[in-house]
Amino acid sequence: MTNKMAKLILENSEIEMPIYSPSMGPDVIDISKLYTQAGVFTYDPGFTSTAACDSSITFIDGEKGELLHRGYPIEQLAEQSHYLEVCYLLLYGVLPTVLELDNFENLVTRHTMLHEQMMHFFRGFRRDAHPMAVMTGVVGAMSAFYHDSLEVNDPFQRQVASIRLIAKMPTIAAMAFKYNSGQPFMYPRNDLDYASNFLQMCFAVPAEDYQVNPILSRAMDRIFTLHADHEQNASTSTVRLASSSGANPFACIAAGIACLWGPAHGGANQACLEILKEIGSVERIPEFIARAKDKNDPFRLMGFGHRVYKNFDPRAQILKKSADEVLDLLGVQGNPALQVARELEKVALADPYFQEKKLFPNVDFYSGIILEAIGFPMSMFTPIFAVARTVGWVSQWKEMVGDPKLKIGRPRQLYIGEKKRAYLNIKDR
Ligand code: CMC
């Protein structure tokens, strides 16, 4: 924080507002007193220039293509760490010691089972329901099952709710998958790590033993790690806004899942692979590039573009390499979607439209190819994103609830509706 000031000159007055300097990133102007001092609002639909909170969890430099969690670069975390260690880092701000990590892993592992009554809750859904619809409902319903971790003002209950959410989300996603395919639910296994256990719950059946393929487990863990948190994106801001009213953690995270589902956000991973398959072969790429550039066509190249990254998305670069490795290791040669993706990336990056608008592949561009190689249907891509992002939502929620400056979120508006008018009786209309 500094004592720099910004000056706003209005028609008849001059307002001074403090400027704060962050540890990294652009300065922010504190406009919170603007309405009381000058009677005007600021206007920023989509929050393109608005910092809505203080946070010390994740930092993104969109120009440099840099993503840091608690200061550590995502490339190093993806390469040298693993998902549960990153969860610890996001939640508590430091890398754990051997003992701390062991305790944390134990704690998460021992909270993975769901209340048995919740199994019946799944059966209320149609079998063909999208797993994101099921997850939104089931996670919201956790507040009806875990009454002893709803009190947001109690730090111990906050901690219990955080662990429950991180631990049970893979179980819920896997059950939504099993329910959809008509197979029996698989209980979690405590001898497996987080990613392997998720694969087991998705792909094992009670009729035979299931051996986790370490290549798939490593690829799964990396996907979780790369999606763990991403600063104040739409679903995280949704969680924060929901929680600003004091709503319970399960309700807030369910709101985040609902927001993530949209195709402009987490739903893009499913939409992107659908498009790669629709393109089908490299010969058809120019047709789809032309459609993406056509102002009269609502079509967009899913998996391209980002609100913050204007150079490259570091997560996409790691996933591109990972897609090559995983498909190679699995002996999947000449995957048509991967061939289309590689060529599409090349063509788009050389195209003036994409260069001018700074549109680059984002995290969703290559993740679907890896998830499909692991064996997931497209409808599971966004639920997997939700599993991974839970720790980000929970960390940001904990940070916010513990912030003494917490206020209910209440944006204002630029009203463009009718002026005050008198009610007309129905016979006079
Ligand atoms: N294909 C074609 N044109 C695009 C695309 C695209 N994927 N993305 C943006 N544009 C154009 C857009 O038409 C606009 O052009 P103009 O200035 O002529 O109106 C310009 O680029 C700026 O786009 P915008 O929608 O104003 O930018 P935004 O920052 O509001 O949106 C975005 C960012 C990610 C929603 C958008 O790029 C998009 O819809 N991408 C496709 C969906 C996608 O891949 N989403 C995943 C994002 S990363 C993971 C996550 O958040 O979950």
Short mmCIF file of C-alpha atoms and ligand atoms in Angstrom, two decimals:
data_model
loop_
_atom_site.label_atom_id
_atom_site.label_comp_id
_atom_site.label_asym_id
_atom_site.label_seq_id
_atom_site.Cartn_x
_atom_site.Cartn_y
_atom_site.Cartn_z
CA MET A 1 0.00 0.00 0.00
CA THR A 2 1.29 3.55 -0.74
CA ASN A 3 0.08 7.09 -0.34
CA LYS A 4 -0.15 7.69 -4.10
CA MET A 5 -3.42 9.36 -5.10
CA ALA A 6 -5.49 9.45 -8.30
CA LYS A 7 -7.45 12.55 -9.22
CA LEU A 8 -10.83 12.37 -10.94
CA ILE A 9 -12.08 15.59 -12.49
CA LEU A 10 -15.86 15.70 -12.75
CA GLU A 11 -17.92 18.61 -14.13
CA ASN A 12 -17.88 20.72 -10.97
CA SER A 13 -15.62 18.88 -8.62
CA GLU A 14 -12.34 17.08 -8.17
CA ILE A 15 -12.12 13.83 -6.26
CA GLU A 16 -8.96 12.24 -4.88
CA MET A 17 -8.77 8.49 -4.51
CA PRO A 18 -5.98 6.39 -2.98
CA ILE A 19 -3.86 4.15 -5.20
CA TYR A 20 -2.64 0.86 -3.77
CA SER A 21 0.37 -1.02 -5.07
CA PRO A 22 0.21 -4.81 -5.05
CA SER A 23 3.24 -7.07 -4.52
CA MET A 24 2.97 -7.85 -8.27
CA GLY A 25 0.72 -6.57 -11.06
CA PRO A 26 -0.87 -3.21 -11.84
CA ASP A 27 -1.76 -0.60 -9.22
CA VAL A 28 -5.41 -0.30 -8.22
CA ILE A 29 -7.43 2.86 -7.61
CA ASP A 30 -9.71 2.63 -4.58
CA ILE A 31 -13.09 3.89 -5.80
CA SER A 32 -15.08 2.58 -2.83
CA LYS A 33 -15.90 6.13 -1.55
CA LEU A 34 -16.68 7.50 -5.01
CA TYR A 35 -20.47 7.33 -4.72
CA THR A 36 -20.56 8.95 -1.27
CA GLN A 37 -18.12 11.68 -2.35
CA ALA A 38 -19.32 12.39 -5.88
CA GLY A 39 -22.66 10.60 -6.39
CA VAL A 40 -21.43 8.60 -9.42
CA PHE A 41 -20.81 4.91 -10.03
CA THR A 42 -18.07 3.33 -12.10
CA TYR A 43 -19.12 1.23 -15.11
CA ASP A 44 -17.24 -1.96 -16.01
CA PRO A 45 -19.44 -4.75 -17.42
CA GLY A 46 -17.52 -8.04 -17.33
CA PHE A 47 -15.12 -6.56 -14.73
CA THR A 48 -12.39 -6.03 -17.32
CA SER A 49 -10.68 -3.32 -15.22
CA THR A 50 -11.94 -4.11 -11.73
CA ALA A 51 -10.11 -5.77 -8.84
CA ALA A 52 -12.89 -7.09 -6.62
CA CYS A 53 -10.86 -8.31 -3.63
CA ASP A 54 -7.44 -8.63 -1.96
CA SER A 55 -5.94 -12.06 -2.52
CA SER A 56 -2.58 -13.72 -1.91
CA ILE A 57 -3.28 -17.10 -3.52
CA THR A 58 -2.71 -16.93 -7.29
CA PHE A 59 -1.05 -14.38 -9.56
CA ILE A 60 -1.40 -14.18 -13.35
CA ASP A 61 0.59 -11.95 -15.68
CA GLY A 62 -1.44 -12.20 -18.88
CA GLU A 63 1.15 -10.39 -21.01
CA LYS A 64 4.01 -12.67 -19.95
CA GLY A 65 1.87 -15.84 -19.86
CA GLU A 66 2.83 -16.37 -16.21
CA LEU A 67 0.78 -18.24 -13.60
CA LEU A 68 2.01 -18.45 -10.00
CA HIS A 69 0.42 -20.21 -7.03
CA ARG A 70 1.62 -18.65 -3.78
CA GLY A 71 4.60 -17.43 -5.84
CA TYR A 72 5.54 -20.79 -7.36
CA PRO A 73 5.41 -21.07 -11.20
CA ILE A 74 2.84 -23.51 -12.59
CA GLU A 75 5.49 -25.13 -14.81
CA GLN A 76 7.53 -26.16 -11.75
CA LEU A 77 4.47 -27.36 -9.85
CA ALA A 78 3.24 -29.41 -12.83
CA GLU A 79 6.67 -30.96 -13.32
CA GLN A 80 7.94 -31.46 -9.76
CA SER A 81 4.92 -31.45 -7.45
CA HIS A 82 1.58 -33.26 -7.44
CA TYR A 83 -2.05 -32.33 -6.93
CA LEU A 84 -2.46 -32.85 -3.18
CA GLU A 85 0.75 -30.95 -2.45
CA VAL A 86 -0.58 -28.09 -4.60
CA CYS A 87 -3.86 -28.29 -2.66
CA TYR A 88 -1.92 -27.85 0.59
CA LEU A 89 -0.01 -24.93 -0.90
CA LEU A 90 -3.18 -23.19 -2.09
CA LEU A 91 -5.01 -23.74 1.19
CA TYR A 92 -2.24 -22.90 3.65
CA GLY A 93 0.15 -20.69 1.64
CA VAL A 94 3.35 -22.74 2.11
CA LEU A 95 4.83 -25.96 0.78
CA PRO A 96 4.33 -28.73 3.37
CA THR A 97 7.08 -30.64 5.17
CA VAL A 98 7.11 -34.43 4.74
CA LEU A 99 5.09 -34.86 7.95
CA GLU A 100 2.59 -32.11 7.09
CA LEU A 101 2.01 -33.58 3.64
CA ASP A 102 1.59 -37.06 5.05
CA ASN A 103 -1.00 -35.81 7.57
CA PHE A 104 -2.83 -33.82 4.92
CA GLU A 105 -2.95 -36.75 2.48
CA ASN A 106 -4.25 -38.96 5.27
CA LEU A 107 -6.91 -36.45 6.18
CA VAL A 108 -8.15 -36.10 2.60
CA THR A 109 -8.00 -39.85 1.98
CA ARG A 110 -10.09 -40.52 5.08
CA HIS A 111 -12.86 -38.15 4.03
CA THR A 112 -13.48 -39.53 0.53
CA MET A 113 -16.54 -41.64 1.34
CA LEU A 114 -19.98 -40.09 0.96
CA HIS A 115 -22.75 -40.33 3.52
CA GLU A 116 -24.46 -43.59 2.51
CA GLN A 117 -27.84 -41.87 2.30
CA MET A 118 -26.51 -39.72 -0.55
CA MET A 119 -26.48 -42.78 -2.85
CA HIS A 120 -30.27 -42.61 -2.87
CA PHE A 121 -30.10 -38.98 -3.78
CA PHE A 122 -28.31 -39.88 -7.05
CA ARG A 123 -31.12 -42.25 -7.96
CA GLY A 124 -33.55 -39.34 -8.18
CA PHE A 125 -31.84 -38.13 -11.36
CA ARG A 126 -32.54 -39.39 -14.87
CA ARG A 127 -29.78 -41.72 -16.05
CA ASP A 128 -29.11 -39.51 -19.05
CA ALA A 129 -28.61 -36.34 -16.94
CA HIS A 130 -25.37 -34.46 -17.67
CA PRO A 131 -22.92 -35.22 -14.82
CA MET A 132 -22.52 -31.45 -14.24
CA ALA A 133 -26.27 -31.23 -13.52
CA VAL A 134 -25.94 -34.10 -11.05
CA MET A 135 -22.84 -32.58 -9.41
CA THR A 136 -24.50 -29.18 -8.97
CA GLY A 137 -27.42 -30.86 -7.22
CA VAL A 138 -25.42 -33.32 -5.11
CA VAL A 139 -22.82 -30.80 -3.92
CA GLY A 140 -25.59 -28.35 -2.99
CA ALA A 141 -27.27 -31.21 -1.11
CA MET A 142 -24.14 -31.79 1.00
CA SER A 143 -25.45 -29.00 3.22
CA ALA A 144 -28.37 -31.30 4.04
CA PHE A 145 -25.99 -34.10 5.11
CA TYR A 146 -23.03 -32.43 6.86
CA HIS A 147 -24.66 -30.17 9.43
CA ASP A 148 -21.53 -30.02 11.56
CA SER A 149 -19.53 -28.03 8.99
CA LEU A 150 -21.97 -25.30 7.94
CA GLU A 151 -20.98 -22.59 10.43
CA VAL A 152 -18.84 -20.25 8.33
CA ASN A 153 -17.70 -18.17 11.30
CA ASP A 154 -16.10 -21.15 13.02
CA PRO A 155 -12.54 -21.74 11.70
CA PHE A 156 -12.64 -25.43 12.70
CA GLN A 157 -15.88 -26.04 10.76
CA ARG A 158 -14.42 -24.14 7.80
CA GLN A 159 -11.43 -26.48 7.85
CA VAL A 160 -13.67 -29.57 8.03
CA ALA A 161 -15.86 -28.32 5.15
CA SER A 162 -12.75 -27.60 3.04
CA ILE A 163 -11.35 -31.09 3.51
CA ARG A 164 -14.74 -32.69 2.91
CA LEU A 165 -15.20 -30.83 -0.36
CA ILE A 166 -11.72 -31.63 -1.71
CA ALA A 167 -12.00 -35.27 -0.61
CA LYS A 168 -15.56 -36.01 -1.72
CA MET A 169 -15.69 -34.19 -5.03
CA PRO A 170 -13.94 -37.03 -6.96
CA THR A 171 -16.35 -39.52 -5.36
CA ILE A 172 -19.34 -37.42 -6.44
CA ALA A 173 -18.00 -36.94 -10.01
CA ALA A 174 -17.22 -40.67 -10.32
CA MET A 175 -20.68 -41.60 -9.04
CA ALA A 176 -22.32 -39.23 -11.52
CA PHE A 177 -20.32 -41.04 -14.24
CA LYS A 178 -21.23 -44.52 -13.00
CA TYR A 179 -24.89 -43.57 -12.62
CA ASN A 180 -24.92 -42.28 -16.17
CA SER A 181 -23.42 -45.49 -17.54
CA GLY A 182 -25.63 -47.78 -15.42
CA GLN A 183 -22.72 -49.42 -13.58
CA PRO A 184 -22.58 -49.88 -9.80
CA PHE A 185 -20.92 -47.17 -7.72
CA MET A 186 -17.36 -47.97 -6.65
CA TYR A 187 -16.31 -46.98 -3.12
CA PRO A 188 -13.06 -45.05 -2.69
CA ARG A 189 -9.90 -47.04 -1.90
CA ASN A 190 -7.58 -45.68 0.79
CA ASP A 191 -4.50 -47.46 -0.55
CA LEU A 192 -4.54 -45.31 -3.70
CA ASP A 193 -3.40 -41.74 -4.28
CA TYR A 194 -5.97 -39.05 -5.18
CA ALA A 195 -5.74 -39.39 -8.98
CA SER A 196 -5.50 -43.21 -8.98
CA ASN A 197 -8.46 -43.47 -6.64
CA PHE A 198 -10.50 -41.27 -8.97
CA LEU A 199 -9.63 -43.49 -11.94
CA GLN A 200 -10.52 -46.56 -9.88
CA MET A 201 -13.91 -45.12 -8.91
CA CYS A 202 -14.61 -44.28 -12.57
CA PHE A 203 -13.30 -47.37 -14.36
CA ALA A 204 -13.27 -50.31 -11.93
CA VAL A 205 -16.20 -52.72 -11.59
CA PRO A 206 -16.89 -54.95 -8.57
CA ALA A 207 -16.62 -58.10 -10.75
CA GLU A 208 -12.83 -57.97 -11.15
CA ASP A 209 -9.59 -56.46 -9.88
CA TYR A 210 -8.58 -53.10 -11.29
CA GLN A 211 -4.94 -52.15 -11.75
CA VAL A 212 -4.31 -48.41 -12.13
CA ASN A 213 -2.10 -47.61 -15.11
CA PRO A 214 0.64 -45.28 -13.72
CA ILE A 215 0.81 -43.35 -17.03
CA LEU A 216 -2.88 -42.52 -16.79
CA SER A 217 -2.66 -41.74 -13.11
CA ARG A 218 0.23 -39.29 -13.69
CA ALA A 219 -1.67 -37.67 -16.60
CA MET A 220 -4.80 -37.37 -14.43
CA ASP A 221 -2.83 -35.82 -11.56
CA ARG A 222 -1.27 -33.29 -13.94
CA ILE A 223 -4.67 -32.29 -15.30
CA PHE A 224 -5.90 -31.78 -11.72
CA THR A 225 -2.79 -29.72 -10.89
CA LEU A 226 -3.13 -27.47 -13.95
CA HIS A 227 -6.78 -26.70 -13.17
CA ALA A 228 -6.40 -26.21 -9.40
CA ASP A 229 -6.86 -22.43 -9.23
CA HIS A 230 -6.96 -19.46 -11.54
CA GLU A 231 -7.39 -16.25 -9.58
CA GLN A 232 -10.74 -14.39 -9.80
CA ASN A 233 -12.31 -16.19 -12.82
CA ALA A 234 -16.10 -16.39 -13.29
CA SER A 235 -16.77 -19.47 -11.13
CA THR A 236 -14.41 -18.33 -8.35
CA SER A 237 -16.03 -14.89 -8.33
CA THR A 238 -19.41 -16.67 -8.19
CA VAL A 239 -18.26 -18.62 -5.13
CA ARG A 240 -17.02 -15.39 -3.52
CA LEU A 241 -20.24 -13.50 -4.28
CA ALA A 242 -22.40 -16.35 -2.98
CA SER A 243 -20.31 -16.61 0.17
CA SER A 244 -20.38 -12.84 0.78
CA SER A 245 -23.94 -13.27 2.05
CA GLY A 246 -22.77 -15.81 4.63
CA ALA A 247 -24.16 -18.79 2.67
CA ASN A 248 -22.80 -22.20 3.71
CA PRO A 249 -19.72 -23.60 1.90
CA PHE A 250 -21.54 -26.41 0.08
CA ALA A 251 -24.11 -23.99 -1.35
CA CYS A 252 -21.29 -21.63 -2.47
CA ILE A 253 -19.30 -24.39 -4.20
CA ALA A 254 -22.48 -25.66 -5.92
CA ALA A 255 -22.91 -22.12 -7.30
CA GLY A 256 -19.31 -22.28 -8.58
CA ILE A 257 -19.99 -25.61 -10.32
CA ALA A 258 -23.08 -24.16 -12.01
CA CYS A 259 -21.05 -21.23 -13.34
CA LEU A 260 -18.15 -23.42 -14.48
CA TRP A 261 -20.49 -25.47 -16.68
CA GLY A 262 -20.94 -22.63 -19.22
CA PRO A 263 -19.16 -23.10 -22.59
CA ALA A 264 -17.27 -19.79 -22.23
CA HIS A 265 -15.67 -21.18 -19.02
CA GLY A 266 -15.14 -24.83 -17.98
CA GLY A 267 -17.65 -26.17 -20.50
CA ALA A 268 -15.17 -25.20 -23.23
CA ASN A 269 -13.18 -28.44 -22.82
CA GLN A 270 -16.17 -30.53 -23.95
CA ALA A 271 -17.14 -27.98 -26.64
CA CYS A 272 -13.54 -27.89 -27.93
CA LEU A 273 -13.22 -31.64 -28.51
CA GLU A 274 -16.68 -31.65 -30.12
CA ILE A 275 -15.41 -29.05 -32.59
CA LEU A 276 -12.13 -30.89 -33.24
CA LYS A 277 -14.19 -33.98 -34.08
CA GLU A 278 -16.61 -32.00 -36.20
CA ILE A 279 -13.67 -30.60 -38.19
CA GLY A 280 -12.57 -34.20 -38.55
CA SER A 281 -9.61 -33.72 -40.91
CA VAL A 282 -6.97 -31.06 -41.52
CA GLU A 283 -8.45 -30.27 -44.97
CA ARG A 284 -11.56 -28.80 -43.32
CA ILE A 285 -9.64 -26.41 -41.02
CA PRO A 286 -9.85 -23.35 -43.35
CA GLU A 287 -13.66 -23.64 -43.43
CA PHE A 288 -13.85 -23.47 -39.61
CA ILE A 289 -11.25 -20.70 -39.36
CA ALA A 290 -13.35 -18.67 -41.81
CA ARG A 291 -16.46 -19.29 -39.69
CA ALA A 292 -14.66 -18.18 -36.51
CA LYS A 293 -13.69 -14.92 -38.24
CA ASP A 294 -17.14 -14.24 -39.71
CA LYS A 295 -18.91 -11.55 -37.66
CA ASN A 296 -22.30 -12.85 -38.86
CA ASP A 297 -21.62 -16.37 -37.62
CA PRO A 298 -21.88 -16.93 -33.84
CA PHE A 299 -19.36 -19.80 -34.13
CA ARG A 300 -16.21 -19.45 -32.00
CA LEU A 301 -13.15 -21.66 -31.91
CA MET A 302 -13.58 -23.19 -28.47
CA GLY A 303 -10.33 -23.61 -26.58
CA PHE A 304 -9.05 -20.33 -28.06
CA GLY A 305 -8.87 -16.93 -26.38
CA HIS A 306 -8.68 -15.81 -22.78
CA ARG A 307 -9.71 -12.74 -20.85
CA VAL A 308 -6.34 -12.45 -19.09
CA TYR A 309 -3.71 -14.26 -21.21
CA LYS A 310 -2.79 -12.17 -24.21
CA ASN A 311 0.38 -13.97 -25.26
CA PHE A 312 0.02 -17.62 -24.32
CA ASP A 313 -1.66 -19.74 -21.66
CA PRO A 314 1.16 -21.58 -19.82
CA ARG A 315 -1.26 -24.40 -18.91
CA ALA A 316 -2.00 -25.04 -22.61
CA GLN A 317 1.73 -25.33 -23.37
CA ILE A 318 2.21 -27.93 -20.63
CA LEU A 319 -0.88 -29.85 -21.77
CA LYS A 320 0.22 -29.86 -25.41
CA LYS A 321 3.44 -31.60 -24.37
CA SER A 322 1.54 -33.87 -22.04
CA ALA A 323 -0.93 -34.88 -24.81
CA ASP A 324 1.99 -35.94 -27.01
CA GLU A 325 3.61 -37.91 -24.19
CA VAL A 326 0.43 -39.63 -22.99
CA LEU A 327 -0.69 -40.69 -26.45
CA ASP A 328 2.82 -41.92 -27.24
CA LEU A 329 3.10 -43.89 -24.01
CA LEU A 330 -0.32 -45.41 -24.61
CA GLY A 331 0.72 -46.31 -28.13
CA VAL A 332 -2.14 -44.29 -29.64
CA GLN A 333 -0.74 -43.36 -33.02
CA GLY A 334 -2.22 -40.76 -35.33
CA ASN A 335 -5.13 -39.65 -33.10
CA PRO A 336 -7.24 -37.62 -35.58
CA ALA A 337 -8.36 -35.02 -33.00
CA LEU A 338 -4.72 -34.44 -31.96
CA GLN A 339 -3.67 -34.05 -35.62
CA VAL A 340 -6.48 -31.55 -36.21
CA ALA A 341 -5.61 -29.71 -32.96
CA ARG A 342 -1.92 -29.38 -33.86
CA GLU A 343 -2.66 -28.10 -37.36
CA LEU A 344 -5.50 -25.84 -36.20
CA GLU A 345 -3.18 -24.24 -33.65
CA LYS A 346 -0.55 -23.64 -36.35
CA VAL A 347 -3.03 -22.16 -38.83
CA ALA A 348 -4.77 -19.95 -36.25
CA LEU A 349 -1.53 -18.61 -34.79
CA ALA A 350 -0.40 -17.55 -38.29
CA ASP A 351 -3.74 -15.89 -39.08
CA PRO A 352 -3.90 -12.06 -38.77
CA TYR A 353 -7.39 -12.20 -37.15
CA PHE A 354 -6.14 -14.39 -34.28
CA GLN A 355 -2.88 -12.41 -34.01
CA GLU A 356 -4.66 -9.06 -33.87
CA LYS A 357 -7.17 -10.23 -31.24
CA LYS A 358 -4.42 -12.06 -29.32
CA LEU A 359 -6.24 -15.39 -29.43
CA PHE A 360 -4.13 -18.36 -28.33
CA PRO A 361 -4.98 -21.93 -27.30
CA ASN A 362 -6.13 -22.01 -23.68
CA VAL A 363 -6.13 -24.78 -21.06
CA ASP A 364 -9.19 -26.41 -22.64
CA PHE A 365 -7.58 -26.88 -26.05
CA TYR A 366 -5.50 -30.00 -25.33
CA SER A 367 -7.05 -31.31 -22.10
CA GLY A 368 -9.96 -33.07 -23.87
CA ILE A 369 -7.58 -35.08 -26.03
CA ILE A 370 -5.79 -36.40 -22.93
CA LEU A 371 -9.04 -37.09 -21.09
CA GLU A 372 -10.41 -39.00 -24.05
CA ALA A 373 -7.20 -41.06 -24.25
CA ILE A 374 -7.63 -41.90 -20.55
CA GLY A 375 -11.09 -43.23 -21.44
CA PHE A 376 -13.51 -40.49 -20.39
CA PRO A 377 -16.54 -39.54 -22.47
CA MET A 378 -16.80 -35.83 -23.35
CA SER A 379 -19.57 -35.26 -20.79
CA MET A 380 -17.02 -35.97 -18.01
CA PHE A 381 -14.52 -33.29 -19.08
CA THR A 382 -16.18 -30.39 -17.25
CA PRO A 383 -16.91 -32.46 -14.10
CA ILE A 384 -13.17 -33.27 -13.97
CA PHE A 385 -12.40 -29.56 -14.22
CA ALA A 386 -14.82 -29.05 -11.29
CA VAL A 387 -13.06 -31.72 -9.21
CA ALA A 388 -9.70 -30.03 -9.78
CA ARG A 389 -10.97 -26.46 -9.25
CA THR A 390 -12.64 -27.31 -5.93
CA VAL A 391 -9.43 -26.58 -4.03
CA GLY A 392 -9.20 -23.17 -5.73
CA TRP A 393 -12.80 -22.33 -4.85
CA VAL A 394 -12.33 -23.54 -1.28
CA SER A 395 -9.03 -21.65 -0.78
CA GLN A 396 -10.54 -18.42 -2.12
CA TRP A 397 -13.67 -18.94 -0.01
CA LYS A 398 -11.57 -19.48 3.14
CA GLU A 399 -9.46 -16.43 2.38
CA MET A 400 -12.56 -14.31 1.90
CA VAL A 401 -14.48 -15.50 4.96
CA GLY A 402 -11.39 -14.89 7.10
CA ASP A 403 -10.95 -11.35 5.73
CA PRO A 404 -11.98 -8.70 8.30
CA LYS A 405 -12.88 -6.38 5.39
CA LEU A 406 -15.59 -8.83 4.18
CA LYS A 407 -18.75 -7.08 2.96
CA ILE A 408 -21.71 -8.51 1.09
CA GLY A 409 -21.10 -8.17 -2.70
CA ARG A 410 -23.65 -5.77 -4.14
CA PRO A 411 -22.84 -4.27 -7.57
CA ARG A 412 -24.84 -1.30 -8.84
CA GLN A 413 -26.08 -0.69 -12.38
CA LEU A 414 -26.49 1.74 -15.25
CA TYR A 415 -30.29 1.78 -15.35
CA ILE A 416 -31.63 2.05 -18.92
CA GLY A 417 -35.28 1.15 -18.29
CA GLU A 418 -38.48 3.20 -18.19
CA LYS A 419 -38.72 6.36 -16.09
CA LYS A 420 -41.30 6.39 -13.28
CA ARG A 421 -44.84 6.06 -14.68
CA ALA A 422 -48.35 5.45 -13.38
CA TYR A 423 -49.92 1.97 -13.37
CA LEU A 424 -52.52 1.53 -16.16
CA ASN A 425 -55.64 -0.40 -15.43
CA ILE A 426 -55.90 -3.52 -17.68
CA LYS A 427 -58.99 -2.21 -19.52
CA ASP A 428 -57.13 1.00 -20.48
CA ARG A 429 -54.07 -0.69 -22.09
N1 CMC B 1 -12.95 -17.62 -31.66
C1 CMC B 1 -13.16 -16.57 -32.49
N2 CMC B 1 -13.14 -15.27 -32.09
C2 CMC B 1 -12.94 -15.03 -30.80
C3 CMC B 1 -12.72 -16.07 -29.87
C4 CMC B 1 -12.73 -17.40 -30.34
N3 CMC B 1 -12.54 -18.43 -29.50
N4 CMC B 1 -12.54 -15.55 -28.64
C5 CMC B 1 -12.63 -14.23 -28.78
N5 CMC B 1 -12.86 -13.91 -30.07
C6 CMC B 1 -12.99 -12.54 -30.65
C7 CMC B 1 -14.35 -11.95 -30.31
O1 CMC B 1 -15.28 -12.19 -31.34
C8 CMC B 1 -14.02 -10.49 -30.15
O2 CMC B 1 -13.95 -9.91 -31.43
P1 CMC B 1 -14.41 -8.37 -31.65
O3 CMC B 1 -13.45 -7.56 -30.85
O4 CMC B 1 -14.28 -8.17 -33.11
O5 CMC B 1 -15.82 -8.27 -31.13
C9 CMC B 1 -12.61 -10.47 -29.56
O6 CMC B 1 -12.02 -11.73 -29.98
C10 CMC B 1 -12.56 -10.37 -28.04
O7 CMC B 1 -13.42 -11.37 -27.51
P2 CMC B 1 -14.28 -11.20 -26.20
O8 CMC B 1 -15.36 -12.22 -26.18
O9 CMC B 1 -14.69 -9.76 -26.05
O10 CMC B 1 -13.17 -11.52 -25.11
P3 CMC B 1 -13.44 -11.94 -23.61
O11 CMC B 1 -12.21 -11.62 -22.87
O12 CMC B 1 -14.71 -11.35 -23.12
O13 CMC B 1 -13.67 -13.53 -23.69
C11 CMC B 1 -13.34 -15.86 -23.78
C12 CMC B 1 -12.74 -14.50 -23.38
C13 CMC B 1 -12.45 -16.96 -23.22
C14 CMC B 1 -14.73 -16.02 -23.14
C15 CMC B 1 -13.42 -15.95 -25.33
O14 CMC B 1 -12.14 -15.86 -25.89
C16 CMC B 1 -14.12 -17.23 -25.80
O15 CMC B 1 -15.36 -17.27 -25.87
N6 CMC B 1 -13.33 -18.33 -26.10
C17 CMC B 1 -13.91 -19.60 -26.44
C18 CMC B 1 -14.38 -20.33 -25.19
C19 CMC B 1 -13.22 -20.88 -24.37
O16 CMC B 1 -12.31 -21.50 -24.89
N7 CMC B 1 -13.30 -20.68 -23.04
C20 CMC B 1 -12.32 -21.21 -22.09
C21 CMC B 1 -11.52 -20.12 -21.44
S1 CMC B 1 -10.09 -20.73 -20.50
C22 CMC B 1 -10.70 -21.82 -19.31
C23 CMC B 1 -11.78 -21.29 -18.45
O17 CMC B 1 -11.96 -20.11 -18.20
O18 CMC B 1 -12.54 -22.12 -17.96
#
